[in-house]
Structures are given as structure tokens and as C-alpha cells.
Coordinates of C-alpha atoms in Angstrom, one line a residue:
M949 CA 16.3 15.0 8.0
T950 CA 14.7 12.7 5.5
G951 CA 14.4 14.0 2.0
F952 CA 12.9 12.9 -1.3
A953 CA 13.3 14.2 -4.8
P954 CA 10.2 15.9 -6.3
V955 CA 7.5 13.4 -7.4
P956 CA 6.9 13.7 -11.2
A957 CA 3.3 13.6 -12.4
P958 CA 2.2 10.7 -14.6
D959 CA 2.2 11.5 -18.3
A960 CA -1.1 13.4 -19.0
D961 CA -0.7 13.1 -22.7
A962 CA -0.4 9.3 -22.6
G963 CA -3.4 9.2 -20.3
A964 CA -5.4 11.3 -22.7
A965 CA -4.4 9.1 -25.6
A966 CA -5.5 6.0 -23.6
R967 CA -8.9 7.5 -22.9
A968 CA -9.3 8.4 -26.6
R969 CA -8.3 4.9 -27.6
Q970 CA -10.8 3.4 -25.2
D971 CA -13.5 5.3 -27.0
T972 CA -12.6 3.7 -30.3
L973 CA -12.5 0.1 -29.2
T974 CA -15.2 -2.4 -30.2
K975 CA -17.5 -1.8 -27.3
P976 CA -19.9 0.9 -26.2
R977 CA -18.1 3.8 -24.7
G978 CA -17.5 3.3 -21.0
A979 CA -18.8 -0.3 -21.1
L980 CA -15.8 -1.7 -19.3
G981 CA -16.3 0.6 -16.4
R982 CA -13.4 0.8 -13.9
L983 CA -11.2 -1.2 -16.2
E984 CA -11.1 1.7 -18.6
D985 CA -10.0 4.1 -15.8
L986 CA -7.3 1.7 -14.6
S987 CA -6.0 1.3 -18.2
V988 CA -5.7 5.1 -18.5
W989 CA -3.8 5.2 -15.2
V990 CA -1.3 2.5 -16.3
A991 CA -0.7 4.3 -19.6
A992 CA -0.1 7.6 -17.8
C993 CA 2.3 5.9 -15.4
Q994 CA 4.2 4.2 -18.2
G995 CA 4.1 7.2 -20.5
Q996 CA 2.9 5.3 -23.5
C997 CA -0.3 4.2 -25.2
P998 CA -1.1 1.4 -25.4
P999 CA 0.6 0.4 -22.2
R1000 CA 2.8 -2.7 -21.7
Q1001 CA 1.6 -5.6 -19.8
F1002 CA 3.1 -6.0 -16.3
D1003 CA 5.5 -9.0 -16.3
R1004 CA 7.9 -8.0 -13.5
A1005 CA 5.6 -7.3 -10.6
R1006 CA 7.3 -7.7 -7.2
V1007 CA 5.9 -8.0 -3.6
V1008 CA 7.9 -6.7 -0.7
V1009 CA 6.7 -7.7 2.7
F1010 CA 8.0 -5.4 5.5
A1011 CA 8.2 -7.3 8.8
G1012 CA 8.5 -5.8 12.3
D1013 CA 7.4 -6.3 15.9
H1014 CA 5.8 -3.7 18.1
G1015 CA 6.1 -3.3 21.8
V1016 CA 2.4 -2.6 22.1
A1017 CA 1.7 -6.2 21.1
R1018 CA 2.5 -7.2 24.7
S1019 CA -0.5 -5.2 25.9
G1020 CA -2.9 -7.9 24.5
V1021 CA -4.1 -6.0 21.4
S1022 CA -3.8 -9.0 19.1
A1023 CA -5.3 -12.5 19.0
Y1024 CA -1.8 -13.8 18.5
P1025 CA 1.4 -13.7 20.7
P1026 CA 4.3 -11.5 19.5
E1027 CA 6.5 -14.4 18.7
V1028 CA 4.3 -15.2 15.7
T1029 CA 5.9 -12.4 13.7
A1030 CA 9.2 -14.2 13.5
Q1031 CA 7.5 -17.5 12.9
M1032 CA 5.5 -16.1 10.0
V1033 CA 8.6 -14.5 8.5
V1034 CA 10.1 -18.0 8.4
N1035 CA 6.9 -19.3 6.8
I1036 CA 6.8 -16.6 4.1
T1037 CA 10.5 -17.1 3.4
A1038 CA 9.8 -20.8 3.0
G1039 CA 6.9 -20.2 0.7
G1040 CA 4.1 -21.5 3.0
A1041 CA 2.0 -18.4 3.6
A1042 CA -1.1 -17.0 1.9
I1043 CA 1.0 -14.4 0.1
N1044 CA 3.1 -17.1 -1.4
A1045 CA 0.1 -19.1 -2.7
L1046 CA -1.6 -16.0 -4.1
A1047 CA 1.7 -14.7 -5.6
D1048 CA 2.2 -18.0 -7.4
V1049 CA -1.3 -17.7 -9.0
A1050 CA -0.6 -14.1 -10.0
G1051 CA 2.9 -14.8 -11.3
V1052 CA 4.8 -12.5 -9.0
T1053 CA 7.7 -13.0 -6.7
V1054 CA 7.9 -12.2 -3.0
R1055 CA 10.7 -10.6 -0.9
V1056 CA 10.6 -10.4 2.9
V1057 CA 12.5 -7.6 4.7
D1058 CA 13.1 -7.8 8.4
L1059 CA 13.2 -4.2 9.8
A1060 CA 12.3 -4.9 13.4
V1061 CA 11.4 -8.5 14.1
D1062 CA 12.3 -9.3 17.7
C1063 CA 14.7 -12.1 17.0
E1064 CA 18.1 -12.7 15.4
D1065 CA 18.3 -11.8 11.7
Q1066 CA 16.6 -14.4 9.5
A1067 CA 15.2 -12.6 6.5
D1068 CA 16.5 -10.5 3.6
S1069 CA 17.6 -7.4 5.5
V1070 CA 18.7 -4.4 3.5
S1071 CA 21.6 -3.7 5.8
D1072 CA 21.5 -4.2 9.6
K1073 CA 18.1 -4.6 11.2
I1074 CA 17.0 -1.3 12.6
R1075 CA 16.1 -2.7 16.0
R1076 CA 14.5 -5.7 17.6
G1077 CA 10.9 -4.6 18.1
S1078 CA 9.7 -1.0 18.0
G1079 CA 8.8 0.7 21.3
D1080 CA 5.5 0.5 23.0
I1081 CA 3.7 3.5 21.6
A1082 CA 1.3 3.7 24.5
V1083 CA 4.1 5.0 26.7
E1084 CA 7.1 5.7 24.6
D1085 CA 8.3 6.6 21.1
A1086 CA 8.4 3.7 18.6
L1087 CA 11.9 4.8 17.4
S1088 CA 14.7 7.3 18.0
D1089 CA 15.3 10.0 15.5
E1090 CA 18.3 8.1 14.1
E1091 CA 16.3 4.9 13.8
T1092 CA 13.5 6.6 12.0
A1093 CA 15.8 8.2 9.5
R1094 CA 17.5 4.8 8.9
A1095 CA 14.2 3.0 8.4
V1096 CA 12.9 5.5 5.9
A1097 CA 16.1 5.4 4.0
A1098 CA 15.9 1.6 4.1
G1099 CA 12.5 1.7 2.4
Q1100 CA 13.9 4.1 -0.2
Q1101 CA 16.8 1.8 -0.9
I1102 CA 14.5 -1.2 -1.3
A1103 CA 12.4 0.6 -3.8
D1104 CA 15.5 1.7 -5.7
E1105 CA 16.8 -1.9 -5.7
E1106 CA 13.6 -3.3 -7.0
V1107 CA 13.2 -0.7 -9.8
D1108 CA 16.8 -1.1 -10.8
A1109 CA 16.3 -4.9 -11.0
G1110 CA 13.5 -4.3 -13.5
A1111 CA 10.3 -4.3 -11.4
D1112 CA 7.5 -2.7 -13.4
L1113 CA 5.0 -2.8 -10.5
L1114 CA 5.6 -2.9 -6.8
I1115 CA 3.3 -4.2 -4.1
A1116 CA 3.9 -3.4 -0.5
G1117 CA 2.9 -5.9 2.2
D1118 CA 3.3 -6.1 6.0
M1119 CA 3.9 -8.7 8.7
G1120 CA 3.8 -7.8 12.3
I1121 CA 1.7 -8.9 15.3
G1122 CA -0.1 -5.9 16.7
N1123 CA 0.6 -3.6 13.7
T1124 CA -2.9 -2.5 13.2
T1125 CA -2.6 -0.6 16.5
P1126 CA 0.1 1.8 15.3
A1127 CA -1.7 1.9 11.9
A1128 CA -4.8 3.1 13.7
V1129 CA -2.9 5.8 15.5
L1130 CA -1.4 7.1 12.3
V1131 CA -4.7 7.1 10.5
A1132 CA -6.5 8.8 13.4
A1133 CA -3.7 11.5 13.7
L1134 CA -3.7 12.2 9.9
T1135 CA -7.5 12.2 9.4
N1136 CA -8.4 13.9 12.7
T1137 CA -10.6 11.0 13.7
E1138 CA -11.6 9.6 17.1
P1139 CA -10.0 6.2 18.0
V1140 CA -13.3 4.3 18.2
A1141 CA -14.0 5.2 14.5
V1142 CA -10.7 3.9 13.3
I1143 CA -10.2 0.7 15.3
G1144 CA -11.3 -2.7 14.1
F1145 CA -10.9 -6.3 15.3
G1146 CA -7.5 -6.9 13.5
T1147 CA -6.7 -10.6 13.7
G1148 CA -10.0 -11.5 15.2
I1149 CA -9.7 -10.0 18.8
D1150 CA -12.6 -10.2 21.2
D1151 CA -14.4 -7.2 22.8
A1152 CA -12.0 -7.1 25.8
A1153 CA -9.0 -6.9 23.5
W1154 CA -10.7 -4.3 21.4
S1155 CA -11.2 -2.2 24.6
R1156 CA -7.5 -2.6 25.4
K1157 CA -6.6 -1.6 21.9
T1158 CA -8.8 1.5 22.0
A1159 CA -7.2 2.6 25.2
V1160 CA -3.7 2.1 23.7
V1161 CA -4.6 4.0 20.6
R1162 CA -6.1 6.9 22.7
D1163 CA -2.9 7.1 24.8
A1164 CA -0.7 7.1 21.7
L1165 CA -2.8 9.5 19.9
Y1166 CA -2.6 12.0 22.8
R1167 CA 1.2 11.9 22.4
A1168 CA 1.0 12.1 18.6
Q1169 CA -1.5 14.9 18.0
P1170 CA 1.0 17.8 18.7
I1171 CA 3.3 16.5 15.9
A1172 CA 0.7 15.3 13.4
G1173 CA 1.9 17.9 10.9
D1174 CA 5.5 16.4 10.9
P1175 CA 5.4 13.0 9.1
V1176 CA 8.9 11.9 10.2
A1177 CA 8.1 12.8 13.9
L1178 CA 4.9 10.9 13.6
L1179 CA 6.7 7.8 12.4
R1180 CA 9.1 8.1 15.3
C1181 CA 6.4 8.7 17.9
C1182 CA 3.8 6.1 17.0
G1183 CA 4.8 4.2 13.9
G1184 CA 7.7 1.7 13.9
A1185 CA 10.7 0.7 11.7
D1186 CA 8.4 -1.3 9.4
F1187 CA 6.0 1.6 8.9
A1188 CA 8.8 4.1 8.3
A1189 CA 10.3 1.7 5.7
M1190 CA 7.0 1.2 4.0
A1191 CA 6.5 5.0 3.9
G1192 CA 9.9 5.4 2.3
F1193 CA 9.3 2.6 -0.1
C1194 CA 5.9 4.0 -1.4
A1195 CA 7.3 7.5 -1.7
Q1196 CA 10.5 6.5 -3.5
A1197 CA 8.6 4.3 -5.9
A1198 CA 6.6 7.4 -7.0
V1199 CA 9.9 9.3 -7.3
R1200 CA 11.1 6.5 -9.6
R1201 CA 7.9 6.6 -11.7
T1202 CA 6.9 3.1 -10.7
P1203 CA 3.3 2.2 -10.0
V1204 CA 2.4 0.7 -6.7
L1205 CA -0.5 -1.4 -5.5
L1206 CA -1.3 -0.7 -1.9
D1207 CA -2.5 -3.5 0.4
G1208 CA -4.5 -3.1 3.6
M1209 CA -4.6 -1.1 6.8
A1210 CA -0.9 -1.1 7.7
V1211 CA 0.4 -0.4 4.3
T1212 CA -2.2 2.3 3.6
A1213 CA -1.5 4.0 7.0
A1214 CA 2.2 4.1 5.9
A1215 CA 1.1 5.5 2.5
L1216 CA -0.7 8.3 4.2
V1217 CA 2.6 9.3 5.8
A1218 CA 4.4 8.8 2.5
E1219 CA 2.1 11.3 0.7
R1220 CA 3.2 13.9 3.2
L1221 CA 6.9 12.9 2.8
A1222 CA 6.6 13.2 -1.0
P1223 CA 3.6 15.2 -2.0
G1224 CA 2.0 13.8 -5.2
A1225 CA 3.1 10.3 -4.6
R1226 CA -0.5 9.1 -4.4
Q1227 CA -0.8 9.6 -8.2
W1228 CA 1.4 6.6 -8.7
W1229 CA -0.7 4.3 -6.4
Q1230 CA -3.8 2.2 -6.7
A1231 CA -5.6 0.6 -3.7
G1232 CA -5.6 -3.1 -4.3
H1233 CA -8.5 -3.8 -2.0
R1234 CA -10.6 -2.6 1.0
S1235 CA -9.8 -4.2 4.3
T1236 CA -12.5 -4.8 6.9
E1237 CA -10.7 -2.5 9.2
P1238 CA -12.7 0.8 9.5
G1239 CA -9.5 2.8 9.5
H1240 CA -8.6 1.5 6.1
T1241 CA -11.7 3.1 4.5
L1242 CA -10.8 6.4 6.2
A1243 CA -7.2 6.2 4.9
L1244 CA -8.3 5.4 1.4
A1245 CA -10.7 8.4 1.4
A1246 CA -8.0 10.7 2.6
L1247 CA -5.8 9.5 -0.3
E1248 CA -8.7 9.7 -2.7
L1249 CA -8.2 6.1 -3.8
E1250 CA -10.9 3.6 -4.7
P1251 CA -10.2 0.0 -4.0
I1252 CA -10.1 -2.4 -6.9
V1253 CA -11.6 -5.3 -5.1
D1254 CA -13.6 -5.7 -1.8
L1255 CA -13.5 -9.3 -0.6
R1256 CA -13.7 -8.8 3.2
M1257 CA -10.0 -9.6 3.5
R1258 CA -8.0 -8.5 6.5
L1259 CA -4.8 -10.6 6.4
G1260 CA -2.1 -8.2 5.3
E1261 CA 1.1 -9.6 3.8
G1262 CA 0.2 -7.9 0.5
T1263 CA -2.6 -10.5 -0.2
G1264 CA -5.4 -8.1 -1.1
A1265 CA -3.2 -6.2 -3.5
V1266 CA -2.0 -9.4 -5.2
V1267 CA -5.6 -10.6 -5.7
A1268 CA -6.3 -7.3 -7.4
L1269 CA -3.3 -7.6 -9.8
P1270 CA -5.1 -9.8 -12.4
V1271 CA -7.8 -7.1 -12.6
L1272 CA -5.1 -4.5 -13.3
R1273 CA -3.6 -6.8 -15.9
A1274 CA -7.1 -7.2 -17.5
A1275 CA -7.4 -3.5 -17.8
V1276 CA -4.1 -3.3 -19.6
A1277 CA -5.1 -6.2 -21.9
T1278 CA -8.3 -4.6 -23.0
L1279 CA -6.6 -1.3 -24.0
S1280 CA -3.6 -3.0 -25.7
S1281 CA -5.2 -6.0 -27.3
M1282 CA -8.7 -5.1 -28.4
S1283 CA -9.4 -4.0 -32.0
T1284 CA -10.8 -0.6 -32.8
F1285 CA -14.0 -0.3 -34.8
A1286 CA -12.0 0.6 -37.8
E1287 CA -9.5 -2.3 -37.5
A1288 CA -12.3 -4.8 -37.0
G1289 CA -14.6 -3.4 -39.7
V1290 CA -17.4 -3.0 -37.2
S1291 CA -19.8 -0.1 -37.4
G1292 CA -19.3 2.4 -34.6
A1293 CA -21.9 4.1 -32.5
I1294 CA -24.5 6.1 -34.3
T1295 CA -24.6 9.8 -33.4
P1296 CA -28.2 10.9 -32.8
P1297 CA -29.3 13.7 -35.2
D1298 CA -29.2 17.3 -33.9
P1299 CA -32.8 18.3 -33.4
A1300 CA -31.9 21.9 -34.3
T1301 CA -30.9 20.9 -37.8
S1302 CA -33.4 18.2 -38.6

């Protein structure tokens, strides 16, 4: 059985203080829009107003292969997962380029890549490739528990090393297929409303993907109320680890920027593993995958940016990080009306007394 400590709520007093401070800054009330809301969230997560700027953000990319990829549900062959793990480790992927711009570091964890160990494994790799969810469980009970625990351990390691913001990313050919099954099962949605074109598949591959999701969902529906069983049945070692990571970060009072379809599907499960965890998360971006919008709605999260991205790796969340930093900067660095000697807003006279 996989267990998590209770998730604490962000500090409501610090959030209220942040909202009150926003209303005293040298601008019309609410003029910075969503930046004001984000700054309040950061202050509540950190338990202080004004909040500290993020300077130890960390991206963790969870890599894993999926047996379902052999069914032609992706535009790329399964061996690309291992090749991309090497590319990310060497610094040549999109996530590396964007992380450099954002000033964050990247860690790759191999949970289920179908090759010999080559990345920064937490302990031993859970397995080489998760099962084909169209016809079999992705994992055994023991493998599921180990994968969730691996995600918890990764979060603990990063927080203990000083990370003040965590970003979850994914790497795995075919992984939007199990993601679609998880989202459909947890939102009670038909497969055709959840499935997108992933890496750029054609209509024939989309039809194959839809059939696979329908078959897997048929197996998953009776256990949709059991998050661990759902990860075992139609997730994978990478999804189980991402769920454990997102949940444990919340337990450790550490904010998380979620990425796209795969990460947010895992986060849907994480919220059921550790109720209240979503208070510690923000959605970095909105993927073009239709299931991602459904998952965000279920988590009641509004994406920070929407740039039609669909890559994964943590890229959308990293692009959103400067916006989050901008929100912190406005709350912590702007002068109040009193400090700047600027006249504040004029309160209209009360008609009843004039």
C-alpha cells in the first residue's frame, strides 16, 4: 500500500497579506491581472509576504517506454525514448535550451526505458518498458509501489538539496496514450474527446490510438476509484513516479509547475493519492492535446501560457517560469503609494452623505 503524509494547506495569512500588499502598490488595483493572483499563490506557498524570488528551480524529466508504442500510436519508433534520454543528458534537447534561458537545471530519471541503465536512476530501474495497456497491466503491484516510492524519493532529494520550485517533465514514446486513458477514466470522458495527435500522427494512427485507449479504458473503469490500481492497470512506471513526485512535493510544501498532457494526467492521480496536493501546483501551459484541457479543468488549474506547445519534457512549464518570477518581482520589488509619495486612488463620494 502506498501512503502519503497529510498535505498541509498553503499559508492563508501570507496569501491575504500578499493580496493586501498588491492593493497598495503603485498601480490601479488589479491592473497586473493574473500576475497578482500568482504572486499571492507564491506568498501562500512560501508562508511569507513579500515572497522570495525563485533561484533554485529544478526540472526532473521522468523517462519510460510503453508497450503500447509497438501498436503504431506514435509518429516515432519506441527506440527514440532511449535516444532522447541520451540527448537530454548531453544537453541537446529543447528542455535543455529552454532551461538554460530560464536559469534552471535538468535531471533525467530512467524509470522504464527499454535499454540498459543510462540515466540518473534513483535506485534500480523499475523495469524495461511498461506493459501494453491494451491487453495487460502496465505494472505489477510491487512495481507500482516501487515506482510511486521512487517519485516520492526524488521529490525528497530535490527539496533536501534546496530546490524552491519543482518542474515535472516526461519523456516516452507513446506516453500520451496511457495519459489519455488516465484522464478519460478520472474524468468519465469518452476516448474520442480525450485523444489528440500526440507527436503528429496521421488519421490512421489516431484511429489505432483510439482503439487502444478504448480497450484499456474498458479494463480501467472498474478500478477508476483506486489511484494505485489505476497506475498499475493503465499507467506505467514513469506515470507512477510522476504521481508520487507531485504528491510528495506538496507534502513537503514545495510548489510545482506542471507541464503538459502526461504530467497533468499523473497529477490527476496524485491528487487522489494525496488530497489537497493541487493547492501547491500551477499549470505551466496548455497543451494542444484535448485531454490536457480536461485534466486541467478537473484540477481547477488555469494555464499560465498557451503557445500551442505539445512537446513534453517540461518545456511548457519552463517557458512559464519567467512569468511566475515576474509575478514575484512585482509583489516584492514595487513601491507602495506611501513609499513612492504617489497619490493613491480616489474613493468616490458616498451619494447618501453628499
